[in-house]
Coordinates of C-alpha atoms in Angstrom, one line a residue:
X868 CA 111.3 103.0 155.7
X869 CA 113.6 101.6 153.0
X870 CA 112.6 99.3 150.2
X871 CA 114.3 95.9 149.6
X872 CA 117.8 96.2 148.1
X873 CA 119.9 93.2 147.2
X874 CA 123.7 93.4 147.8
X875 CA 125.7 94.5 144.8
X876 CA 127.3 91.1 144.3
X877 CA 127.8 89.1 141.1
X878 CA 126.6 85.5 140.7
X879 CA 129.3 82.9 141.2
X880 CA 131.5 82.0 138.2
X881 CA 131.0 81.2 135.5
X882 CA 128.6 84.0 134.5
X883 CA 125.4 83.2 132.6
X884 CA 126.6 85.4 129.8
X885 CA 129.8 83.4 129.4
X886 CA 127.9 80.1 129.5
X887 CA 125.5 81.2 126.7
X888 CA 128.4 82.6 124.7
X889 CA 130.0 79.1 125.0
X890 CA 126.8 77.5 123.9
X891 CA 126.4 79.8 120.9
X892 CA 130.0 79.2 119.8
X893 CA 129.2 75.5 119.4
X894 CA 126.2 76.0 117.1
X895 CA 126.9 74.4 113.7
X896 CA 124.6 76.7 111.6
X897 CA 123.9 80.5 111.2
X898 CA 121.2 81.4 113.6
X899 CA 120.3 84.5 111.6
X900 CA 120.0 82.5 108.4
X901 CA 117.6 80.0 110.1
X902 CA 115.6 82.9 111.5
X903 CA 115.4 84.4 108.1
X904 CA 114.3 81.1 106.7
X905 CA 111.5 80.8 109.3
X906 CA 110.2 84.4 109.1
X907 CA 111.8 86.2 106.2
X908 CA 114.1 89.2 106.3
X909 CA 111.2 91.7 106.0
X910 CA 109.4 90.3 109.1
X911 CA 112.6 90.4 111.2
X912 CA 113.4 94.0 110.2
X913 CA 109.8 95.0 110.9
X914 CA 110.0 93.3 114.4
X915 CA 113.2 95.2 115.2
X916 CA 111.7 98.5 114.1
X917 CA 108.5 98.1 116.2
X918 CA 110.4 96.8 119.1
X919 CA 112.5 100.0 119.3
X920 CA 109.3 102.0 119.4
X921 CA 107.4 99.8 121.9
X922 CA 110.3 99.4 124.4
X923 CA 110.6 103.2 124.7
X924 CA 106.9 103.9 125.0
X925 CA 105.6 104.1 128.6
X926 CA 102.2 102.8 127.7
X927 CA 103.8 99.4 126.8
X928 CA 106.1 99.2 129.9
X929 CA 106.1 95.6 131.1
X930 CA 108.4 96.1 134.1
X931 CA 105.5 95.9 136.6
X932 CA 103.3 93.6 134.7
X933 CA 103.5 90.7 137.2
X934 CA 102.4 92.9 140.0
X935 CA 99.2 94.4 138.5
X936 CA 95.7 93.2 139.2
X937 CA 93.1 92.6 136.6
X938 CA 91.5 96.0 136.7
X939 CA 94.9 97.8 136.4
X940 CA 95.9 95.6 133.4
X941 CA 92.7 96.0 131.4
X942 CA 92.2 98.9 128.9
X943 CA 89.7 99.2 126.1
X944 CA 91.2 100.0 122.7
X945 CA 90.0 103.3 121.4
X946 CA 88.8 102.3 117.9
X947 CA 85.7 103.7 116.3
X948 CA 84.2 100.3 115.9
X949 CA 85.2 97.5 118.3
X950 CA 83.8 94.1 117.4
X951 CA 83.5 90.7 118.9
X952 CA 82.3 87.3 117.8
X953 CA 79.3 86.0 119.8
X954 CA 78.8 82.3 119.1
X955 CA 79.3 80.4 122.4
X956 CA 76.4 80.2 124.8
X957 CA 76.5 79.3 128.5
X958 CA 74.7 76.0 127.6
X959 CA 76.3 75.3 124.2
X960 CA 79.9 75.5 123.1
X961 CA 81.3 73.0 120.7
X962 CA 77.8 72.0 119.5
X963 CA 77.2 75.0 117.3
X964 CA 74.1 73.4 115.8
X965 CA 72.5 73.4 119.3
X966 CA 72.7 77.1 120.0
X967 CA 69.4 78.6 121.2
X968 CA 69.6 82.4 120.4
X969 CA 67.0 83.1 117.7
X970 CA 67.0 85.6 114.9
X971 CA 63.4 85.7 113.5
X972 CA 62.7 87.6 110.3
X973 CA 59.8 90.1 110.6
X974 CA 58.5 90.7 107.0
X975 CA 56.3 93.6 107.9
X976 CA 59.3 95.8 108.9
X977 CA 62.0 93.9 107.0
X978 CA 63.9 93.3 110.3
X979 CA 65.3 90.5 112.3
X980 CA 64.4 90.1 115.9
X981 CA 67.2 88.7 118.2
X982 CA 65.9 87.0 121.3
X983 CA 67.3 84.9 124.1
X984 CA 64.5 82.4 125.0
X985 CA 66.3 80.5 127.7
X986 CA 69.0 81.1 130.3
X987 CA 71.2 78.5 128.5
X988 CA 71.0 80.7 125.4
X989 CA 72.9 83.6 127.0
X990 CA 76.1 84.3 125.1
X991 CA 79.1 83.5 127.3
X992 CA 82.9 83.7 127.0
X993 CA 82.8 86.2 124.2
X994 CA 86.2 88.0 124.0
X995 CA 86.0 91.8 124.1
X996 CA 82.2 91.8 124.8
X997 CA 82.3 92.5 128.6
X998 CA 83.1 96.2 128.4
X999 CA 84.9 97.0 125.1
X1000 CA 82.9 96.0 122.1
X1001 CA 80.2 98.1 120.5
X1002 CA 79.3 95.7 117.7
X1003 CA 79.0 91.9 117.6
X1004 CA 78.8 89.2 115.0
X1005 CA 76.1 87.1 116.6
X1006 CA 75.4 83.4 115.7
X1007 CA 71.7 82.8 116.0
X1008 CA 69.1 80.4 114.7
X1009 CA 67.7 81.9 111.6
X1010 CA 63.9 81.6 111.5
X1011 CA 61.7 82.7 108.7
X1012 CA 58.1 81.9 107.9
X1013 CA 58.1 79.6 110.9
X1014 CA 61.0 77.5 109.6
X1015 CA 64.3 77.1 111.5
X1016 CA 67.3 77.2 109.1
X1017 CA 69.9 76.7 111.8
X1018 CA 72.8 79.0 112.9
X1019 CA 73.6 82.1 110.8
X1020 CA 75.6 85.1 111.5
X1021 CA 74.3 88.7 112.0
X1022 CA 76.4 91.8 112.5
X1023 CA 74.7 94.0 115.0
X1024 CA 75.4 97.1 117.1
X1025 CA 75.2 96.5 120.9
X1026 CA 76.4 99.7 122.5
X1027 CA 75.8 103.4 121.7
X1028 CA 78.4 105.1 119.6
X1029 CA 77.8 108.2 121.6
X1030 CA 78.2 107.2 125.2
X1031 CA 79.0 103.4 125.0
X1032 CA 75.8 102.5 126.9
X1033 CA 74.0 99.2 126.0
X1034 CA 71.3 99.7 123.4
X1035 CA 67.7 98.9 124.4
X1036 CA 67.0 95.2 124.2
X1037 CA 70.7 94.3 124.8
X1038 CA 72.0 93.2 128.2
X1039 CA 75.8 92.5 128.6
X1040 CA 78.6 92.4 131.1
X1041 CA 81.9 90.7 132.0
X1042 CA 81.8 87.1 133.2
X1043 CA 84.5 87.6 135.9
X1044 CA 88.1 86.4 136.6
X1045 CA 89.4 83.3 134.8
X1046 CA 92.4 80.9 135.0
X1047 CA 94.2 83.2 132.6
X1048 CA 93.7 85.7 129.8
X1049 CA 92.5 88.2 132.4
X1050 CA 93.3 91.3 130.4
X1051 CA 90.6 90.1 127.9
X1052 CA 87.0 91.1 129.0
X1053 CA 85.2 87.9 128.2
X1054 CA 81.6 88.8 128.4
X1055 CA 78.0 87.6 128.5
X1056 CA 75.0 88.9 126.5
X1057 CA 71.4 88.3 126.1
X1058 CA 68.6 89.9 124.0
X1059 CA 65.0 90.9 124.7
X1060 CA 63.3 91.0 121.3
X1061 CA 66.0 93.2 119.9
X1062 CA 65.3 94.4 116.4
X1063 CA 68.0 94.9 113.7
X1064 CA 67.7 95.8 110.0
X1065 CA 67.7 93.2 107.2
X1066 CA 71.2 94.2 106.2
X1067 CA 72.5 92.8 109.4
X1068 CA 72.4 89.2 108.1
X1069 CA 75.8 88.2 106.7
X1070 CA 74.5 87.0 103.4
X1071 CA 77.4 86.2 101.0
X1072 CA 76.3 82.6 100.5
X1073 CA 72.8 82.4 102.1
X1074 CA 70.1 85.1 102.5
X1075 CA 66.5 86.0 103.2
X1076 CA 64.5 87.7 100.4
X1077 CA 63.1 91.0 101.7
X1078 CA 59.4 91.0 102.1
X1079 CA 58.6 87.4 101.3
X1080 CA 61.1 85.9 103.8
X1081 CA 62.1 83.2 101.3
X1082 CA 65.4 81.5 102.3
X1083 CA 68.1 81.4 99.6
X1084 CA 70.4 78.4 100.6
X1085 CA 74.2 78.4 100.0
X1086 CA 75.6 76.5 97.0
X1087 CA 77.4 74.1 99.3
X1088 CA 76.3 73.2 102.8
X1089 CA 79.8 73.2 104.2
X1090 CA 80.8 76.7 103.1
X1091 CA 80.4 77.9 106.7
X1092 CA 83.4 75.6 107.5
X1093 CA 85.7 78.2 105.8
X1094 CA 85.9 80.4 108.9
X1095 CA 86.4 77.5 111.2
X1096 CA 89.3 76.2 109.0
X1097 CA 91.0 79.6 109.1
X1098 CA 90.8 79.9 112.9
X1099 CA 91.8 76.3 113.5
X1100 CA 94.7 76.5 111.0
X1101 CA 95.8 79.7 112.8
X1102 CA 95.8 77.9 116.1
X1103 CA 98.4 75.5 114.8
X1104 CA 100.6 78.6 114.3
X1105 CA 99.8 79.8 117.8
X1106 CA 100.8 76.4 119.2
X1107 CA 104.1 76.9 117.5
X1108 CA 104.5 80.2 119.3
X1109 CA 103.6 78.8 122.7
X1110 CA 106.0 75.8 122.3
X1111 CA 108.8 78.1 121.0
X1112 CA 108.5 80.6 123.8
X1113 CA 108.4 78.0 126.6
X1114 CA 111.3 76.1 125.0
X1115 CA 113.4 79.2 124.6
X1116 CA 113.0 80.1 128.3
X1117 CA 113.6 76.6 129.6
X1118 CA 116.6 75.8 127.3
X1119 CA 118.5 79.0 128.0
X1120 CA 117.9 78.7 131.7
X1121 CA 119.0 75.0 131.6
X1122 CA 122.2 76.0 129.9
X1123 CA 122.9 78.4 132.8
X1124 CA 121.6 76.6 135.8
X1125 CA 124.2 74.3 137.3
X1126 CA 123.6 71.3 139.6
X1127 CA 126.2 68.8 141.0
X1128 CA 129.4 67.7 139.5
X1129 CA 129.3 64.7 137.1
X1130 CA 132.0 62.5 138.4
X1131 CA 132.1 60.5 135.1
X1132 CA 132.3 63.5 132.8
X1133 CA 133.2 66.6 134.9
X1134 CA 132.3 69.9 133.2
X1135 CA 135.3 72.2 132.6
X1136 CA 135.3 76.0 132.1
X1137 CA 138.9 76.8 131.2
X1138 CA 140.9 74.8 133.7
X1139 CA 138.3 74.9 136.4
X1140 CA 135.8 72.1 137.1
X1141 CA 132.3 73.5 137.5
X1142 CA 128.9 72.1 138.4
X1143 CA 127.2 70.5 135.4
X1144 CA 124.7 72.6 133.5
X1145 CA 121.3 71.0 133.8
X1146 CA 121.0 70.9 130.0
X1147 CA 123.9 68.3 129.9
X1148 CA 121.7 65.8 131.8
X1149 CA 120.1 63.3 129.4
X1150 CA 116.8 63.4 131.3
X1151 CA 116.6 67.2 130.8
X1152 CA 117.3 66.7 127.1
X1153 CA 114.6 64.1 126.8
X1154 CA 112.2 66.6 128.4
X1155 CA 113.1 69.7 126.4
X1156 CA 114.5 68.7 123.0
X1157 CA 111.3 67.1 121.7
X1158 CA 109.5 70.3 122.6
X1159 CA 112.0 72.3 120.5
X1160 CA 111.4 69.8 117.7
X1161 CA 107.6 70.1 118.1
X1162 CA 107.8 73.8 117.7
X1163 CA 109.6 73.5 114.4
X1164 CA 107.2 70.7 113.3
X1165 CA 104.2 73.0 114.0
X1166 CA 106.0 75.8 112.0
X1167 CA 106.0 73.7 108.8
X1168 CA 102.4 72.4 109.2
X1169 CA 101.1 75.8 110.1
X1170 CA 102.5 77.2 106.8
X1171 CA 101.0 74.3 104.9
X1172 CA 97.6 74.6 106.5
X1173 CA 97.4 78.4 105.7
X1174 CA 98.4 77.7 102.1
X1175 CA 95.7 75.1 101.8
X1176 CA 93.2 77.4 103.4
X1177 CA 93.8 80.2 100.9
X1178 CA 93.9 77.7 98.0
X1179 CA 90.6 76.3 99.1
X1180 CA 89.1 79.8 99.3
X1181 CA 90.3 80.5 95.8
X1182 CA 88.9 77.1 94.6
X1183 CA 85.5 77.7 96.2
X1184 CA 85.1 81.1 94.6
X1185 CA 85.1 79.2 91.2
X1186 CA 82.8 76.5 92.4
X1187 CA 85.5 73.9 93.2
X1188 CA 84.9 72.4 96.7
X1189 CA 87.2 69.4 96.3
X1190 CA 89.7 70.5 99.0
X1191 CA 87.1 71.6 101.6
X1192 CA 86.4 68.3 103.3
X1193 CA 90.1 67.3 103.7
X1194 CA 91.2 70.7 104.9
X1195 CA 88.4 71.0 107.4
X1196 CA 89.1 67.5 108.8
X1197 CA 92.8 68.1 109.0
X1198 CA 92.5 71.5 110.6
X1199 CA 90.1 70.1 113.2
X1200 CA 92.4 67.3 114.2
X1201 CA 95.5 69.4 114.1
X1202 CA 93.9 72.1 116.3
X1203 CA 93.2 69.4 118.9
X1204 CA 96.6 67.7 118.7
X1205 CA 98.8 70.8 118.5
X1206 CA 97.1 72.8 121.3
X1207 CA 97.1 69.8 123.5
X1208 CA 100.8 69.4 122.8
X1209 CA 101.6 73.0 123.5
X1210 CA 99.7 73.3 126.7
X1211 CA 101.3 70.1 128.1
X1212 CA 104.8 71.3 126.9
X1213 CA 104.5 74.7 128.4
X1214 CA 103.8 73.0 131.8
X1215 CA 106.7 70.6 131.2
X1216 CA 109.0 73.5 130.5
X1217 CA 107.9 75.2 133.7
X1218 CA 108.6 72.0 135.7
X1219 CA 112.0 71.6 133.9
X1220 CA 113.0 75.0 135.4
X1221 CA 112.7 73.6 138.9
X1222 CA 111.5 75.9 141.7
X1223 CA 112.2 79.1 139.8
X1224 CA 109.8 77.9 137.1
X1225 CA 107.0 78.4 139.7
X1226 CA 107.8 82.1 139.9
X1227 CA 105.9 84.5 137.7
X1228 CA 109.2 86.1 136.9
X1229 CA 110.1 83.1 134.8
X1230 CA 107.3 84.1 132.4
X1231 CA 106.0 80.5 132.3
X1232 CA 103.0 80.6 134.7
X1233 CA 101.4 83.5 132.8
X1234 CA 102.3 81.9 129.5
X1235 CA 100.5 78.7 130.6
X1236 CA 97.5 80.6 132.0
X1237 CA 97.0 82.6 128.8
X1238 CA 97.6 79.6 126.5
X1239 CA 95.3 77.1 128.3
X1240 CA 92.0 78.3 126.8
X1241 CA 93.3 77.2 123.3
X1242 CA 92.5 73.6 124.2
X1243 CA 88.8 74.5 124.7
X1244 CA 87.8 77.3 122.4
X1245 CA 87.1 76.8 118.7
X1246 CA 86.0 73.2 119.6
X1247 CA 86.8 71.1 122.6
X1248 CA 89.9 69.0 121.8
X1249 CA 88.1 65.7 122.4
X1250 CA 85.0 66.6 120.6
X1251 CA 86.3 68.1 117.3
X1252 CA 88.4 65.0 116.5
X1253 CA 85.1 63.3 115.7
X1254 CA 84.9 65.6 112.6
X1255 CA 88.3 64.3 111.6
X1256 CA 87.2 60.7 112.2
X1257 CA 84.1 61.0 110.1
X1258 CA 86.1 62.2 107.1
X1259 CA 88.8 59.4 107.6
X1260 CA 86.2 56.7 107.8
X1261 CA 84.3 57.9 104.7
X1262 CA 87.5 58.2 102.8
X1263 CA 88.5 54.6 103.7
X1264 CA 85.1 53.2 102.8
X1265 CA 85.1 55.1 99.4
X1266 CA 88.6 53.9 98.7
X1267 CA 87.7 50.3 99.4
X1268 CA 84.7 50.5 97.2
X1269 CA 86.7 52.0 94.3
X1270 CA 89.4 49.3 94.6
X1271 CA 86.7 46.7 94.5
X1272 CA 85.1 48.2 91.4
X1273 CA 88.0 47.3 89.2
X1274 CA 88.2 50.8 87.8
X1275 CA 90.7 52.1 90.2
X1276 CA 94.3 53.1 89.6
X1277 CA 96.8 54.3 92.2
X1278 CA 98.0 57.0 89.8
X1279 CA 94.6 58.7 90.3
X1280 CA 95.4 59.5 93.9
X1281 CA 96.5 63.1 94.7
X1282 CA 95.1 63.3 98.2
X1283 CA 97.8 62.4 100.8
X1284 CA 95.2 60.8 103.1
X1285 CA 94.1 58.4 100.4
X1286 CA 97.7 57.7 99.5
X1287 CA 98.6 56.2 102.9
X1288 CA 95.3 54.4 103.1
X1289 CA 95.9 52.9 99.7
X1290 CA 99.5 51.8 100.7
X1291 CA 98.1 50.1 103.7
X1292 CA 95.4 48.3 101.7
X1293 CA 98.1 47.1 99.2
X1294 CA 100.0 45.4 102.1
X1295 CA 98.3 45.4 105.5
X1296 CA 100.9 43.0 106.8
X1297 CA 103.9 45.3 106.0
X1298 CA 106.9 45.0 108.4
X1299 CA 109.6 47.5 109.3
X1300 CA 112.9 46.6 107.6
X1301 CA 115.2 48.3 110.0
X1302 CA 117.8 46.1 111.7
X1303 CA 119.9 48.8 113.4
X1304 CA 119.2 52.0 115.4
X1305 CA 120.8 54.1 112.7
X1306 CA 118.3 53.0 110.1
X1307 CA 115.5 54.7 112.0
X1308 CA 116.9 58.0 110.8
X1309 CA 115.6 57.1 107.4
X1310 CA 112.5 59.3 106.8
X1311 CA 110.8 56.7 104.6
X1312 CA 110.8 54.3 107.5
X1313 CA 109.4 56.9 109.8
X1314 CA 106.6 57.9 107.4
X1315 CA 105.8 54.2 106.7
X1316 CA 105.5 53.6 110.5
X1317 CA 103.1 56.6 111.0
X1318 CA 101.1 55.9 107.9
X1319 CA 100.7 52.1 108.6
X1320 CA 99.6 52.8 112.2
X1321 CA 97.0 55.4 111.2
X1322 CA 95.6 53.3 108.4
X1323 CA 95.4 50.2 110.6
X1324 CA 93.5 52.2 113.3
X1325 CA 91.1 53.6 110.7
X1326 CA 90.5 50.1 109.3
X1327 CA 89.8 48.6 112.7
X1328 CA 87.3 51.4 113.6
X1329 CA 85.4 51.0 110.2
X1330 CA 85.2 47.3 110.9
X1331 CA 83.9 47.9 114.4
X1332 CA 81.2 50.3 113.1
X1333 CA 80.2 48.5 109.9
X1334 CA 80.7 44.8 110.7
X1335 CA 80.5 44.5 114.4
X1336 CA 77.8 47.2 114.5
X1337 CA 79.3 49.0 117.5
X1338 CA 77.8 52.4 118.3
X1339 CA 79.6 55.6 117.6
X1340 CA 79.6 56.5 121.3
X1341 CA 81.2 53.2 122.2
X1342 CA 84.2 54.0 120.0
X1343 CA 84.9 57.6 120.8
X1344 CA 88.2 56.8 122.5
X1345 CA 89.4 54.9 119.4
X1346 CA 88.1 57.7 117.2
X1347 CA 90.1 60.3 119.1
X1348 CA 93.2 58.2 118.9
X1349 CA 92.8 57.7 115.1
X1350 CA 92.6 61.5 114.7
X1351 CA 95.8 61.9 116.7
X1352 CA 97.5 59.2 114.6
X1353 CA 96.4 60.9 111.3
X1354 CA 97.6 64.3 112.5
X1355 CA 100.9 63.1 113.9
X1356 CA 101.5 61.7 110.4
X1357 CA 100.7 65.2 108.9
X1358 CA 103.2 66.9 111.3
X1359 CA 106.0 64.3 110.6
X1360 CA 105.3 64.5 106.8
X1361 CA 105.3 68.3 106.6
X1362 CA 108.5 68.5 108.7
X1363 CA 110.3 66.2 106.4
X1364 CA 109.0 67.8 103.2
X1365 CA 109.7 71.3 104.6
X1366 CA 113.3 70.5 105.2
X1367 CA 113.7 68.8 101.8
X1368 CA 112.3 71.9 100.2
X1369 CA 109.5 69.8 98.7
X1370 CA 106.7 71.7 100.4
X1371 CA 104.3 73.4 98.0
X1372 CA 104.5 77.2 98.2
X1373 CA 101.6 79.7 98.0
X1374 CA 101.1 81.2 94.6
X1375 CA 103.7 83.9 93.8
X1376 CA 105.9 83.0 96.8
X1377 CA 109.5 81.9 96.4
X1378 CA 110.8 80.0 99.5
X1379 CA 114.0 81.1 101.1
X1380 CA 116.4 78.1 100.7
X1381 CA 117.9 76.4 103.7
X1382 CA 121.6 76.4 104.1
X1383 CA 123.2 72.9 104.1
X1384 CA 124.2 73.3 107.7
X1385 CA 120.8 74.4 108.8
X1386 CA 119.2 71.6 106.8
X1387 CA 121.4 69.0 108.5
X1388 CA 120.6 70.4 111.9
X1389 CA 116.8 70.5 111.3
X1390 CA 116.9 67.0 110.0
X1391 CA 118.2 66.0 113.4
X1392 CA 115.2 67.7 115.0
X1393 CA 112.9 66.0 112.5
X1394 CA 114.3 62.6 113.4
X1395 CA 113.8 63.3 117.1
X1396 CA 110.3 64.5 116.6
X1397 CA 109.3 61.4 114.6
X1398 CA 111.1 58.8 116.8
X1399 CA 110.2 60.4 120.2
X1400 CA 106.4 60.1 119.5
X1401 CA 106.8 56.4 118.8
X1402 CA 109.2 55.7 121.7
X1403 CA 106.9 57.5 124.2
X1404 CA 103.7 55.7 123.1
X1405 CA 104.6 52.6 121.1
X1406 CA 101.4 50.6 121.8
X1407 CA 99.5 51.6 118.6
X1408 CA 102.6 51.2 116.4
X1409 CA 103.1 47.7 117.8
X1410 CA 99.4 46.8 117.4
X1411 CA 99.5 47.8 113.7
X1412 CA 102.2 45.1 113.2
X1413 CA 104.7 47.3 111.4
X1414 CA 106.8 47.9 114.5
X1415 CA 108.1 45.1 116.7
X1416 CA 109.3 45.4 120.3
X1417 CA 112.9 45.1 119.3
X1418 CA 112.5 48.2 117.1
X1419 CA 111.3 50.3 120.1
X1420 CA 114.6 49.5 121.8
X1421 CA 116.5 50.5 118.7
X1422 CA 114.7 53.8 118.5
X1423 CA 115.5 54.5 122.1
X1424 CA 119.2 54.2 121.3
X1425 CA 118.8 56.3 118.1
X1426 CA 117.0 59.0 120.2
X1427 CA 119.7 59.2 122.8
X1428 CA 122.4 59.3 120.2
X1429 CA 120.9 62.2 118.2
X1430 CA 120.1 64.2 121.3
X1431 CA 123.6 63.9 122.8
X1432 CA 125.8 64.2 119.7
X1433 CA 123.7 66.3 117.3
X1434 CA 121.1 68.4 119.0
X1435 CA 122.8 69.2 122.3
X1436 CA 125.5 71.5 120.7
X1437 CA 122.8 73.3 118.7
X1438 CA 120.1 73.5 121.5
X1439 CA 120.6 77.2 122.3
X1440 CA 121.0 78.0 118.6
X1441 CA 117.7 76.4 117.8
X1442 CA 115.8 78.5 120.3
X1443 CA 117.7 81.7 119.4
X1444 CA 116.5 81.2 115.9
X1445 CA 112.9 81.7 117.1
X1446 CA 114.0 85.3 117.4
X1447 CA 112.0 86.3 120.5
X1448 CA 113.1 89.6 121.9
X1449 CA 113.5 89.8 125.7
X1450 CA 110.6 92.2 125.8
X1451 CA 108.3 89.6 124.3
X1452 CA 109.4 86.8 126.6
X1453 CA 109.3 89.0 129.7
X1454 CA 111.3 86.3 131.6
X1455 CA 114.1 86.6 134.0
X1456 CA 115.1 83.0 133.2
X1457 CA 115.0 83.2 129.5
X1458 CA 117.1 86.4 128.9
X1459 CA 119.2 86.4 125.8
X1460 CA 122.2 87.9 127.7
X1461 CA 122.1 85.1 130.3
X1462 CA 121.9 87.5 133.3
X1463 CA 119.3 85.3 134.9
X1464 CA 120.0 85.9 138.6
X1465 CA 120.6 89.7 138.2
X1466 CA 117.3 90.1 136.4
X1467 CA 115.5 87.7 138.9
X1468 CA 116.6 89.6 142.0
X1469 CA 115.9 93.0 140.4
X1470 CA 112.4 91.9 139.6
X1471 CA 111.9 91.0 143.2
X1472 CA 112.9 94.5 144.4
X1473 CA 109.9 95.8 142.4
X1474 CA 107.4 93.7 144.4
X1475 CA 105.0 96.2 146.0
X1476 CA 105.2 94.7 149.5
X1477 CA 109.0 95.1 149.3
X1478 CA 108.7 98.8 149.0
X1479 CA 108.6 99.2 152.8
X1480 CA 110.6 97.4 155.5
X1481 CA 107.6 96.8 157.7
X1482 CA 104.5 95.5 156.0
X1483 CA 101.3 97.5 156.1
X1484 CA 99.0 96.0 158.7
X1485 CA 101.8 95.1 161.2
X1486 CA 100.3 97.4 163.9
X1487 CA 96.8 95.9 163.6
X1488 CA 97.5 92.2 162.9
X1489 CA 101.0 91.1 163.9
X1490 CA 102.1 93.4 166.7
X1491 CA 99.3 92.4 169.2
X1492 CA 100.6 88.7 169.1
X1493 CA 104.4 89.2 168.8
X1494 CA 104.7 92.3 171.1
X1495 CA 101.9 92.5 173.6
X1496 CA 101.8 95.2 176.3
X1497 CA 104.7 95.0 178.7
X1498 CA 107.1 93.2 176.4
X1499 CA 107.9 96.0 174.0
X1500 CA 111.3 95.7 172.5
X1501 CA 112.1 92.4 174.3
X1502 CA 113.3 89.4 172.3
X1503 CA 111.7 85.9 172.5
X1504 CA 114.6 84.7 174.6
X1505 CA 114.2 87.6 177.1
X1506 CA 110.5 86.8 177.4
X1507 CA 111.2 83.2 178.2

């Protein structure tokens, strides 16, 4: 029996390709130049080269990806050594200090004995561990001479290099299906007095002396934060990718999807009146344009966090730990903020695509499923903000003490956190000087609003803790909100500095300059990003005293003006500049060529249950009810 075939008919006019061509003709900047600014020419050329190889390689064929089950989609990579990082336990995630797996030094044999003393100590959620990995970096409590030195890392073999079977003393497997990320074999593992050699301990900064078991402590207790900083800083970049992919799909589709005729401002295509593209509706713009802006904001902050990470590593190698606390605190808060933003925005983009956004063929459901774990791993988003808070409150207390000592000068401040706290302490009653909507496009007013609000919240929390003697637990909501305020300031500040060209560059790197047209266009996005955050949640800005109710109304007008007149003509250009190939998006709705409905229906023809006209199981499950004996071939009307 025949498979499903759609009629060979075109979509109604105008065609999606024509609509996107019209959108692109309105762009005020060179999309290629902006892509080059974001990634560099070398990256774009390399992407194009690899794309040509991958698209023509059957092993990387994505055409049936949405129809495959977990077993069919999973493959283990054939590397000689396949590793995983085993930190999280079934009973301990964000609280690394509470992990229960032990690594006890045995001086007689110069070995460490790994052991799982409780069910809650079983390693869980470890990516690659279920079936693929043959080695693991295991975080375990280091015990020597009866003393517990807390979590340390050991690199250990877990499966045979000959036949991939688990080694004696190691038990492991896959934890089962998940909300998303089902091509990753997240695994569980536990140890039964498993011995590994002394060399297994990763001992760059701390170590155990062979034989005696003496513990050599690291020069700085926070050195272990280095790896966390790298991963959390990287997650800001991944948030940018998630935001950009979702925004690309939703924006292109919204430029093609047409709904109703706007009687006040009818849309014309040539001389013909057509239904209004969804992207022309102000509500759709208010939903999508801030997400585009957020993707660009995360781009600049991701670059800055990676620069600071490598600078900090270089400094620590020479014994300078001055950057560590600030970078660790900022990376923790930014991980929380940006991954929360991205997960919510991907879902918003899915909803903005209407019913078709619910289809896997849009690419958005799978994107959401695979992105969702980012809000939990590497520190739960509500827990790790406490690390940011502790740093902010200590900085505030130290600054107040220095100012009171009489030996303080503002010229001594090089830390941006201390700079905005000091500005607040100079004038805690500062008021916004704006009197018109247009004045809110001034970046100095935007930065003052964010800085004043964050500093006010920090001051209030310190007062609550130190003067009112409130418990830390009773203030967790305020602490979380203060971390968000601090990190939103970082995003706004880096966006502004990045556009200006004032962002510090890594050593030896010369930044590609922005063209004047691209600079003006990105400034519009920066304005929207800064103002939208205030307009959406004005409460804390109003409480700080810098912003008044009348200012929120002005900002609303400024937002609508910049979206309609400035960002709307460039919307498709902004997402095109992200330079995602169709292969990468794997979305019928987000195609570069605009052939949305052609791709959508073609994907439906590949659905396995559409390969036969009559579904398997008809004879057994459907026929006995719809065509019982004696009524064969008769219609319902005939039966009645």
